[in-house]
Amino acid sequence: MSRSATLEIIQHGPREAVARSTLADANELRDWRIWADIAAVLVRRARKLYVSDDIGVDLANTVYALDSTTIDLCLSLFPWADFRSTKAAVKMHTLLDLRGPIPSFIHISDGKMGDAPALDLITPEAGAIYVMDRGYVDFQRLYVIHQAGAFFVTRTKVNMKYHRVYSHQVPGPATGVGSDQSIALDGFYTKQDYPQHLRRVSFRDPETGLHLVFLTNNFTLSATMIAALYKKRWAVELFFKWIKQNLRIKHFYGTSENAVKTQIWIAVCVYVLAAIIKIDLALDVSLYTFLQVLSVHSFEKTPLAQALFDGASSSSPSTPSNQLNLFTN
């Protein structure tokens, strides 16, 4: 394609609709790693821009939320995506830097890969805090985080065997903290996998009455801060929502593994590009609101300031109304 033809498309768009088969062929033939590498470059730039972003808690530590989401596929069309006997799927394992929030690590696996093995793919950063649900409670892997000088905040499993070593003083009942204990594991294997003491914080949410029990290796932060950090997990759920719903990656162009990964990584690139544009243009809106406005006005020749103004009254708040429901995961 000539330079003039390329400029014509950039300025005025394609002269006619691009055939679905053309996009499918492109996704089949171009290696998905190209888009993964582009995403990595964008992520590095975005994380620098958001390094001082306020995440709503008074901490100097880098705080990550680790989680995964399953993208369902049709077994007859995607037989390579092993999941269940009647269903195919891929799984998107994501480590989200809550400053931004920007994905710092993504791994796309088949649907059968569990959550805890994803910890083997991440190099823990000393001083960083990793917030995870109880699907990541694997004491051998959690001990690797501890030995690296990093911290984790997760939830206990109901069958965890332990004994109390020491009870710490708790703040007033209005905070929701019921107990704050140092514990030691009693399970035959678990006490070998994690030979150090752990901290167990019992918390009842004052607004919903929901009872939660947190597990962490951080003995410095207050018990209320531990609960507040876990509540910040909603950011990774919001990231998954936008990747799956607003960037339309469930409607794949191509059925090969390469095609699916290509489209997922392109979606990630779009998300991170939006985060970069928000900072570059000094937009005084949340990333959530900005992404929502972009999804409504995609491919429209509408001035950005006008789109933001029009979308301000109809946009959802940056904190979703069902945020506390994420505690049940």
Tab-separated table of N, CA and C in Angstrom, residues 40-187:
chain	number	residue	atom	x	y	z
A	40	ALA	N	3.683	-4.756	25.725
A	40	ALA	CA	4.721	-4.619	26.742
A	40	ALA	C	5.357	-3.234	26.692
A	41	VAL	N	5.590	-2.715	25.486
A	41	VAL	CA	6.148	-1.366	25.338
A	41	VAL	C	5.181	-0.322	25.885
A	42	LEU	N	3.910	-0.462	25.549
A	42	LEU	CA	2.892	0.472	26.030
A	42	LEU	C	2.750	0.415	27.545
A	43	VAL	N	2.806	-0.790	28.092
A	43	VAL	CA	2.685	-0.952	29.545
A	43	VAL	C	3.839	-0.253	30.260
A	44	ARG	N	5.047	-0.404	29.752
A	44	ARG	CA	6.200	0.261	30.383
A	44	ARG	C	6.013	1.778	30.411
A	45	ARG	N	5.519	2.318	29.305
A	45	ARG	CA	5.291	3.768	29.252
A	45	ARG	C	4.172	4.177	30.202
A	46	ALA	N	3.074	3.418	30.201
A	46	ALA	CA	1.922	3.766	31.029
A	46	ALA	C	2.262	3.705	32.515
A	47	ARG	N	3.011	2.697	32.924
A	47	ARG	CA	3.337	2.564	34.350
A	47	ARG	C	4.189	3.731	34.846
A	48	LYS	N	5.051	4.258	33.975
A	48	LYS	CA	5.828	5.440	34.352
A	48	LYS	C	4.922	6.657	34.535
A	49	LEU	N	3.905	6.766	33.685
A	49	LEU	CA	2.987	7.899	33.770
A	49	LEU	C	2.125	7.845	35.031
A	50	TYR	N	1.837	6.636	35.498
A	50	TYR	CA	0.932	6.465	36.637
A	50	TYR	C	1.662	6.138	37.939
A	51	VAL	N	2.972	6.298	37.961
A	51	VAL	CA	3.742	5.877	39.129
A	51	VAL	C	3.320	6.612	40.396
A	52	SER	N	2.796	7.823	40.262
A	52	SER	CA	2.377	8.596	41.441
A	52	SER	C	0.862	8.635	41.599
A	53	ASP	N	0.163	7.782	40.886
A	53	ASP	CA	-1.296	7.781	40.934
A	53	ASP	C	-1.796	7.364	42.313
A	54	ASP	N	-2.861	7.995	42.766
A	54	ASP	CA	-3.442	7.706	44.078
A	54	ASP	C	-4.390	6.514	43.967
A	55	ILE	N	-4.132	5.480	44.738
A	55	ILE	CA	-5.001	4.295	44.699
A	55	ILE	C	-5.996	4.275	45.859
A	56	GLY	N	-5.995	5.335	46.652
A	56	GLY	CA	-6.984	5.438	47.716
A	56	GLY	C	-6.537	4.923	49.068
A	57	VAL	N	-5.293	4.451	49.172
A	57	VAL	CA	-4.726	4.045	50.457
A	57	VAL	C	-3.362	4.710	50.605
A	58	ASP	N	-3.026	5.070	51.830
A	58	ASP	CA	-1.791	5.813	52.093
A	58	ASP	C	-0.625	4.837	52.229
A	59	LEU	N	-0.075	4.427	51.076
A	59	LEU	CA	1.028	3.480	51.059
A	59	LEU	C	2.041	3.883	50.006
A	60	ALA	N	3.319	3.676	50.321
A	60	ALA	CA	4.369	3.913	49.334
A	60	ALA	C	4.626	2.660	48.507
A	61	ASN	N	4.189	1.500	49.000
A	61	ASN	CA	4.428	0.235	48.299
A	61	ASN	C	3.670	0.167	46.978
A	62	THR	N	4.245	-0.548	46.019
A	62	THR	CA	3.504	-0.896	44.814
A	62	THR	C	2.514	-1.999	45.179
A	63	VAL	N	1.259	-1.819	44.795
A	63	VAL	CA	0.214	-2.785	45.134
A	63	VAL	C	-0.320	-3.411	43.844
A	64	TYR	N	-0.302	-4.743	43.794
A	64	TYR	CA	-0.783	-5.478	42.634
A	64	TYR	C	-2.020	-6.280	43.018
A	65	ALA	N	-2.944	-6.408	42.061
A	65	ALA	CA	-4.066	-7.336	42.202
A	65	ALA	C	-3.865	-8.451	41.188
A	66	LEU	N	-3.878	-9.684	41.654
A	66	LEU	CA	-3.682	-10.843	40.784
A	66	LEU	C	-4.983	-11.628	40.689
A	67	ASP	N	-5.409	-11.894	39.459
A	67	ASP	CA	-6.639	-12.664	39.278
A	67	ASP	C	-6.662	-13.232	37.857
A	68	SER	N	-7.684	-14.000	37.558
A	68	SER	CA	-7.841	-14.552	36.216
A	68	SER	C	-9.304	-14.477	35.812
A	69	THR	N	-9.539	-14.526	34.509
A	69	THR	CA	-10.901	-14.588	34.005
A	69	THR	C	-10.948	-15.623	32.892
A	70	THR	N	-12.057	-16.322	32.795
A	70	THR	CA	-12.234	-17.352	31.781
A	70	THR	C	-13.063	-16.805	30.622
A	71	ILE	N	-12.571	-16.992	29.413
A	71	ILE	CA	-13.275	-16.564	28.206
A	71	ILE	C	-13.804	-17.813	27.510
A	72	ASP	N	-15.104	-18.008	27.539
A	72	ASP	CA	-15.721	-19.213	26.987
A	72	ASP	C	-15.671	-19.214	25.463
A	73	LEU	N	-15.432	-20.392	24.897
A	73	LEU	CA	-15.372	-20.579	23.454
A	73	LEU	C	-16.207	-21.788	23.059
A	74	CYS	N	-16.549	-21.859	21.795
A	74	CYS	CA	-17.302	-23.008	21.269
A	74	CYS	C	-16.345	-24.171	21.010
A	75	LEU	N	-16.625	-25.334	21.585
A	75	LEU	CA	-15.726	-26.485	21.492
A	75	LEU	C	-15.535	-26.947	20.049
A	76	SER	N	-16.589	-26.896	19.245
A	76	SER	CA	-16.467	-27.370	17.862
A	76	SER	C	-15.592	-26.455	17.009
A	77	LEU	N	-15.527	-25.164	17.361
A	77	LEU	CA	-14.724	-24.210	16.601
A	77	LEU	C	-13.320	-24.031	17.164
A	78	PHE	N	-13.170	-24.257	18.484
A	78	PHE	CA	-11.884	-24.045	19.149
A	78	PHE	C	-11.468	-25.312	19.907
A	79	PRO	N	-11.286	-26.445	19.229
A	79	PRO	CA	-10.991	-27.705	19.927
A	79	PRO	C	-9.654	-27.699	20.653
A	80	TRP	N	-8.750	-26.797	20.300
A	80	TRP	CA	-7.431	-26.715	20.939
A	80	TRP	C	-7.499	-26.091	22.331
A	81	ALA	N	-8.583	-25.365	22.630
A	81	ALA	CA	-8.705	-24.646	23.907
A	81	ALA	C	-9.334	-25.563	24.950
A	82	ASP	N	-8.557	-26.464	25.474
A	82	ASP	CA	-9.041	-27.509	26.382
A	82	ASP	C	-9.607	-26.910	27.663
A	83	PHE	N	-10.833	-27.331	28.016
A	83	PHE	CA	-11.452	-26.842	29.250
A	83	PHE	C	-12.306	-27.933	29.872
A	84	ARG	N	-13.453	-28.211	29.284
A	84	ARG	CA	-14.333	-29.262	29.770
A	84	ARG	C	-14.750	-30.136	28.598
A	85	SER	N	-15.443	-31.219	28.905
A	85	SER	CA	-15.821	-32.166	27.844
A	85	SER	C	-16.784	-31.550	26.835
A	86	THR	N	-17.552	-30.532	27.262
A	86	THR	CA	-18.538	-29.928	26.360
A	86	THR	C	-18.264	-28.457	26.075
A	87	LYS	N	-17.154	-27.944	26.549
A	87	LYS	CA	-16.906	-26.517	26.404
A	87	LYS	C	-15.418	-26.249	26.244
A	88	ALA	N	-15.094	-25.262	25.417
A	88	ALA	CA	-13.710	-24.795	25.279
A	88	ALA	C	-13.586	-23.428	25.946
A	89	ALA	N	-12.361	-23.045	26.283
A	89	ALA	CA	-12.145	-21.739	26.918
A	89	ALA	C	-10.657	-21.430	26.969
A	90	VAL	N	-10.360	-20.157	27.059
A	90	VAL	CA	-9.016	-19.713	27.399
A	90	VAL	C	-9.112	-18.929	28.706
A	91	LYS	N	-7.999	-18.832	29.385
A	91	LYS	CA	-7.966	-18.143	30.671
A	91	LYS	C	-6.934	-17.029	30.604
A	92	MET	N	-7.303	-15.885	31.093
A	92	MET	CA	-6.442	-14.707	31.066
A	92	MET	C	-5.992	-14.407	32.491
A	93	HIS	N	-4.742	-14.715	32.796
A	93	HIS	CA	-4.164	-14.480	34.116
A	93	HIS	C	-3.506	-13.096	34.095
A	94	THR	N	-3.902	-12.243	35.014
A	94	THR	CA	-3.474	-10.841	34.951
A	94	THR	C	-2.986	-10.349	36.305
A	95	LEU	N	-1.832	-9.684	36.275
A	95	LEU	CA	-1.304	-8.977	37.443
A	95	LEU	C	-1.471	-7.496	37.156
A	96	LEU	N	-2.323	-6.837	37.924
A	96	LEU	CA	-2.679	-5.445	37.668
A	96	LEU	C	-2.017	-4.535	38.685
A	97	ASP	N	-1.208	-3.601	38.199
A	97	ASP	CA	-0.665	-2.551	39.056
A	97	ASP	C	-1.814	-1.593	39.359
A	98	LEU	N	-2.189	-1.462	40.627
A	98	LEU	CA	-3.367	-0.674	40.958
A	98	LEU	C	-3.186	0.810	40.690
A	99	ARG	N	-1.943	1.240	40.479
A	99	ARG	CA	-1.743	2.628	40.067
A	99	ARG	C	-2.011	2.706	38.570
A	100	GLY	N	-3.136	3.213	38.216
A	100	GLY	CA	-3.519	3.325	36.830
A	100	GLY	C	-4.994	3.020	36.614
A	101	PRO	N	-5.437	1.801	36.722
A	101	PRO	CA	-4.675	0.568	36.925
A	101	PRO	C	-4.158	0.023	35.588
A	102	ILE	N	-2.921	-0.474	35.611
A	102	ILE	CA	-2.253	-0.914	34.398
A	102	ILE	C	-1.837	-2.386	34.546
A	103	PRO	N	-2.129	-3.238	33.572
A	103	PRO	CA	-1.670	-4.634	33.648
A	103	PRO	C	-0.158	-4.706	33.476
A	104	SER	N	0.515	-5.308	34.426
A	104	SER	CA	1.971	-5.434	34.338
A	104	SER	C	2.389	-6.830	33.876
A	105	PHE	N	1.469	-7.785	33.935
A	105	PHE	CA	1.753	-9.153	33.501
A	105	PHE	C	0.458	-9.794	33.048
A	106	ILE	N	0.497	-10.463	31.900
A	106	ILE	CA	-0.658	-11.205	31.398
A	106	ILE	C	-0.165	-12.521	30.817
A	107	HIS	N	-0.845	-13.595	31.168
A	107	HIS	CA	-0.560	-14.901	30.576
A	107	HIS	C	-1.871	-15.506	30.116
A	108	ILE	N	-1.929	-15.957	28.866
A	108	ILE	CA	-3.139	-16.559	28.309
A	108	ILE	C	-2.921	-18.061	28.209
A	109	SER	N	-3.731	-18.813	28.922
A	109	SER	CA	-3.593	-20.273	28.958
A	109	SER	C	-4.885	-20.921	28.495
A	110	ASP	N	-4.890	-22.262	28.440
A	110	ASP	CA	-6.159	-22.942	28.200
A	110	ASP	C	-7.010	-22.833	29.463
A	111	GLY	N	-8.264	-23.207	29.349
A	111	GLY	CA	-9.188	-23.014	30.459
A	111	GLY	C	-8.927	-23.878	31.666
A	112	LYS	N	-8.101	-24.921	31.519
A	112	LYS	CA	-7.881	-25.858	32.627
A	112	LYS	C	-6.825	-25.394	33.626
A	113	MET	N	-6.001	-24.444	33.242
A	113	MET	CA	-4.929	-24.006	34.144
A	113	MET	C	-5.526	-23.360	35.385
A	114	GLY	N	-5.088	-23.796	36.552
A	114	GLY	CA	-5.568	-23.234	37.804
A	114	GLY	C	-4.969	-21.864	38.076
A	115	ASP	N	-5.444	-21.221	39.142
A	115	ASP	CA	-4.950	-19.889	39.483
A	115	ASP	C	-3.564	-19.926	40.105
A	116	ALA	N	-3.370	-20.797	41.090
A	116	ALA	CA	-2.116	-20.810	41.839
A	116	ALA	C	-0.875	-21.004	40.963
A	117	PRO	N	-0.891	-21.875	39.926
A	117	PRO	CA	0.302	-22.027	39.092
A	117	PRO	C	0.769	-20.733	38.418
A	118	ALA	N	-0.110	-19.754	38.292
A	118	ALA	CA	0.290	-18.480	37.696
A	118	ALA	C	1.344	-17.777	38.551
A	119	LEU	N	1.375	-18.092	39.843
A	119	LEU	CA	2.388	-17.487	40.721
A	119	LEU	C	3.799	-17.895	40.301
A	120	ASP	N	3.921	-19.061	39.657
A	120	ASP	CA	5.241	-19.522	39.203
A	120	ASP	C	5.774	-18.668	38.056
A	121	LEU	N	4.896	-17.943	37.384
A	121	LEU	CA	5.283	-17.158	36.218
A	121	LEU	C	5.647	-15.719	36.570
A	122	ILE	N	5.492	-15.374	37.838
A	122	ILE	CA	5.716	-13.990	38.284
A	122	ILE	C	6.939	-13.933	39.185
A	123	THR	N	7.804	-12.961	38.951
A	123	THR	CA	8.953	-12.723	39.822
A	123	THR	C	8.566	-11.684	40.868
A	124	PRO	N	8.433	-12.064	42.141
A	124	PRO	CA	7.984	-11.111	43.161
A	124	PRO	C	8.972	-9.961	43.333
A	125	GLU	N	8.432	-8.752	43.528
A	125	GLU	CA	9.242	-7.567	43.764
A	125	GLU	C	9.324	-7.312	45.267
A	126	ALA	N	10.532	-7.141	45.773
A	126	ALA	CA	10.712	-6.860	47.196
A	126	ALA	C	9.943	-5.599	47.574
A	127	GLY	N	9.161	-5.687	48.642
A	127	GLY	CA	8.407	-4.536	49.124
A	127	GLY	C	7.029	-4.392	48.512
A	128	ALA	N	6.761	-5.071	47.400
A	128	ALA	CA	5.452	-4.972	46.752
A	128	ALA	C	4.425	-5.804	47.514
A	129	ILE	N	3.153	-5.448	47.341
A	129	ILE	CA	2.054	-6.153	47.992
A	129	ILE	C	1.174	-6.783	46.917
A	130	TYR	N	0.939	-8.085	47.028
A	130	TYR	CA	0.146	-8.831	46.059
A	130	TYR	C	-1.186	-9.212	46.703
A	131	VAL	N	-2.276	-8.691	46.144
A	131	VAL	CA	-3.613	-8.944	46.678
A	131	VAL	C	-4.287	-9.982	45.789
A	132	MET	N	-4.742	-11.079	46.404
A	132	MET	CA	-5.262	-12.219	45.646
A	132	MET	C	-6.454	-12.823	46.370
A	133	ASP	N	-7.312	-13.530	45.631
A	133	ASP	CA	-8.377	-14.263	46.304
A	133	ASP	C	-7.838	-15.613	46.779
A	134	ARG	N	-8.683	-16.410	47.414
A	134	ARG	CA	-8.181	-17.633	48.050
A	134	ARG	C	-7.846	-18.739	47.052
A	135	GLY	N	-8.157	-18.532	45.758
A	135	GLY	CA	-7.733	-19.491	44.757
A	135	GLY	C	-6.223	-19.565	44.617
A	136	TYR	N	-5.526	-18.588	45.153
A	136	TYR	CA	-4.063	-18.537	45.075
A	136	TYR	C	-3.391	-19.018	46.365
A	137	VAL	N	-4.179	-19.554	47.287
A	137	VAL	CA	-3.588	-20.034	48.535
A	137	VAL	C	-2.894	-21.367	48.290
A	138	ASP	N	-1.623	-21.282	48.016
A	138	ASP	CA	-0.727	-22.423	47.886
A	138	ASP	C	0.491	-22.036	48.722
A	139	PHE	N	0.642	-22.665	49.875
A	139	PHE	CA	1.617	-22.162	50.847
A	139	PHE	C	3.059	-22.251	50.370
A	140	GLN	N	3.367	-23.221	49.559
A	140	GLN	CA	4.721	-23.298	49.017
A	140	GLN	C	5.001	-22.095	48.116
A	141	ARG	N	4.028	-21.733	47.313
A	141	ARG	CA	4.188	-20.589	46.414
A	141	ARG	C	4.131	-19.275	47.183
A	142	LEU	N	3.274	-19.192	48.199
A	142	LEU	CA	3.215	-17.978	49.009
A	142	LEU	C	4.522	-17.752	49.765
A	143	TYR	N	5.173	-18.849	50.137
A	143	TYR	CA	6.445	-18.712	50.847
A	143	TYR	C	7.537	-18.156	49.933
A	144	VAL	N	7.444	-18.429	48.639
A	144	VAL	CA	8.377	-17.838	47.675
A	144	VAL	C	8.227	-16.316	47.672
A	145	ILE	N	6.990	-15.831	47.734
A	145	ILE	CA	6.750	-14.391	47.814
A	145	ILE	C	7.362	-13.831	49.085
A	146	HIS	N	7.153	-14.542	50.193
A	146	HIS	CA	7.689	-14.097	51.482
A	146	HIS	C	9.219	-14.038	51.463
A	147	GLN	N	9.843	-15.056	50.912
A	147	GLN	CA	11.304	-15.102	50.869
A	147	GLN	C	11.888	-14.016	49.966
A	148	ALA	N	11.104	-13.537	49.005
A	148	ALA	CA	11.567	-12.470	48.110
A	148	ALA	C	11.452	-11.096	48.755
A	149	GLY	N	10.937	-11.038	49.975
A	149	GLY	CA	10.782	-9.751	50.656
A	149	GLY	C	9.522	-9.010	50.230
A	150	ALA	N	8.599	-9.718	49.585
A	150	ALA	CA	7.330	-9.124	49.161
A	150	ALA	C	6.225	-9.564	50.124
A	151	PHE	N	5.052	-8.982	49.971
A	151	PHE	CA	3.932	-9.270	50.861
A	151	PHE	C	2.716	-9.737	50.055
A	152	PHE	N	1.860	-10.487	50.686
A	152	PHE	CA	0.616	-10.919	50.065
A	152	PHE	C	-0.537	-10.688	51.022
A	153	VAL	N	-1.702	-10.437	50.448
A	153	VAL	CA	-2.953	-10.346	51.199
A	153	VAL	C	-3.955	-11.217	50.454
A	154	THR	N	-4.481	-12.216	51.154
A	154	THR	CA	-5.444	-13.120	50.528
A	154	THR	C	-6.492	-13.494	51.573
A	155	ARG	N	-7.316	-14.479	51.276
A	155	ARG	CA	-8.306	-14.949	52.226
A	155	ARG	C	-8.017	-16.395	52.594
A	156	THR	N	-8.404	-16.763	53.801
A	156	THR	CA	-8.147	-18.118	54.269
A	156	THR	C	-9.138	-19.097	53.653
A	157	LYS	N	-8.712	-20.348	53.555
A	157	LYS	CA	-9.625	-21.416	53.173
A	157	LYS	C	-10.268	-21.981	54.437
A	158	VAL	N	-11.476	-22.493	54.292
A	158	VAL	CA	-12.239	-22.911	55.473
A	158	VAL	C	-11.596	-24.097	56.186
A	159	ASN	N	-10.840	-24.915	55.466
A	159	ASN	CA	-10.269	-26.119	56.077
A	159	ASN	C	-8.817	-25.926	56.523
A	160	MET	N	-8.362	-24.691	56.624
A	160	MET	CA	-6.973	-24.435	57.016
A	160	MET	C	-6.746	-24.817	58.477
A	161	LYS	N	-5.728	-25.641	58.707
A	161	LYS	CA	-5.389	-26.064	60.062
A	161	LYS	C	-4.272	-25.174	60.609
A	162	TYR	N	-4.531	-24.601	61.790
A	162	TYR	CA	-3.567	-23.660	62.369
A	162	TYR	C	-3.806	-23.560	63.877
A	163	HIS	N	-2.895	-22.923	64.577
A	163	HIS	CA	-3.145	-22.570	65.973
A	163	HIS	C	-2.684	-21.135	66.214
A	164	ARG	N	-3.358	-20.472	67.150
A	164	ARG	CA	-3.052	-19.085	67.464
A	164	ARG	C	-1.771	-19.014	68.284
A	165	VAL	N	-0.890	-18.112	67.908
A	165	VAL	CA	0.353	-17.886	68.637
A	165	VAL	C	0.237	-16.651	69.526
A	166	TYR	N	-0.406	-15.617	68.977
A	166	TYR	CA	-0.512	-14.361	69.726
A	166	TYR	C	-1.688	-13.565	69.183
A	167	SER	N	-2.401	-12.885	70.067
A	167	SER	CA	-3.505	-12.017	69.660
A	167	SER	C	-3.080	-10.566	69.779
A	168	HIS	N	-3.230	-9.822	68.694
A	168	HIS	CA	-2.875	-8.407	68.693
A	168	HIS	C	-4.087	-7.567	69.089
A	169	GLN	N	-3.838	-6.386	69.597
A	169	GLN	CA	-4.920	-5.486	69.967
A	169	GLN	C	-5.652	-5.036	68.705
A	170	VAL	N	-6.973	-4.984	68.798
A	170	VAL	CA	-7.775	-4.578	67.640
A	170	VAL	C	-8.365	-3.195	67.890
A	171	PRO	N	-8.646	-2.441	66.814
A	171	PRO	CA	-9.293	-1.130	66.978
A	171	PRO	C	-10.747	-1.293	67.393
A	172	GLY	N	-11.458	-0.194	67.468
A	172	GLY	CA	-12.839	-0.213	67.929
A	172	GLY	C	-13.754	-1.014	67.016
A	173	PRO	N	-14.929	-1.419	67.530
A	173	PRO	CA	-15.867	-2.251	66.760
A	173	PRO	C	-16.364	-1.579	65.485
A	174	ALA	N	-16.339	-0.256	65.434
A	174	ALA	CA	-16.823	0.457	64.248
A	174	ALA	C	-15.975	0.168	63.014
A	175	THR	N	-14.734	-0.279	63.206
A	175	THR	CA	-13.843	-0.564	62.081
A	175	THR	C	-14.173	-1.883	61.403
A	176	GLY	N	-14.896	-2.765	62.113
A	176	GLY	CA	-15.232	-4.066	61.560
A	176	GLY	C	-14.224	-5.156	61.872
A	177	VAL	N	-13.068	-4.801	62.452
A	177	VAL	CA	-12.038	-5.798	62.763
A	177	VAL	C	-12.436	-6.554	64.031
A	178	GLY	N	-12.587	-7.883	63.909
A	178	GLY	CA	-12.973	-8.696	65.068
A	178	GLY	C	-11.786	-9.281	65.796
A	179	SER	N	-10.755	-9.700	65.052
A	179	SER	CA	-9.565	-10.266	65.680
A	179	SER	C	-8.367	-10.056	64.765
A	180	ASP	N	-7.196	-10.047	65.379
A	180	ASP	CA	-5.940	-9.860	64.651
A	180	ASP	C	-4.918	-10.768	65.325
A	181	GLN	N	-4.570	-11.878	64.681
A	181	GLN	CA	-3.762	-12.910	65.329
A	181	GLN	C	-2.511	-13.256	64.533
A	182	SER	N	-1.467	-13.614	65.264
A	182	SER	CA	-0.337	-14.313	64.660
A	182	SER	C	-0.619	-15.801	64.797
A	183	ILE	N	-0.444	-16.558	63.712
A	183	ILE	CA	-0.771	-17.977	63.739
A	183	ILE	C	0.379	-18.798	63.168
A	184	ALA	N	0.325	-20.093	63.445
A	184	ALA	CA	1.251	-21.049	62.837
A	184	ALA	C	0.423	-22.159	62.210
A	185	LEU	N	0.846	-22.622	61.056
A	185	LEU	CA	0.116	-23.679	60.363
A	185	LEU	C	0.366	-25.025	61.026
A	186	ASP	N	-0.656	-25.890	61.033
A	186	ASP	CA	-0.559	-27.193	61.687
A	186	ASP	C	-0.631	-28.371	60.722
A	187	GLY	N	-1.023	-28.129	59.488
A	187	GLY	CA	-1.116	-29.212	58.522
A	187	GLY	C	0.244	-29.856	58.281
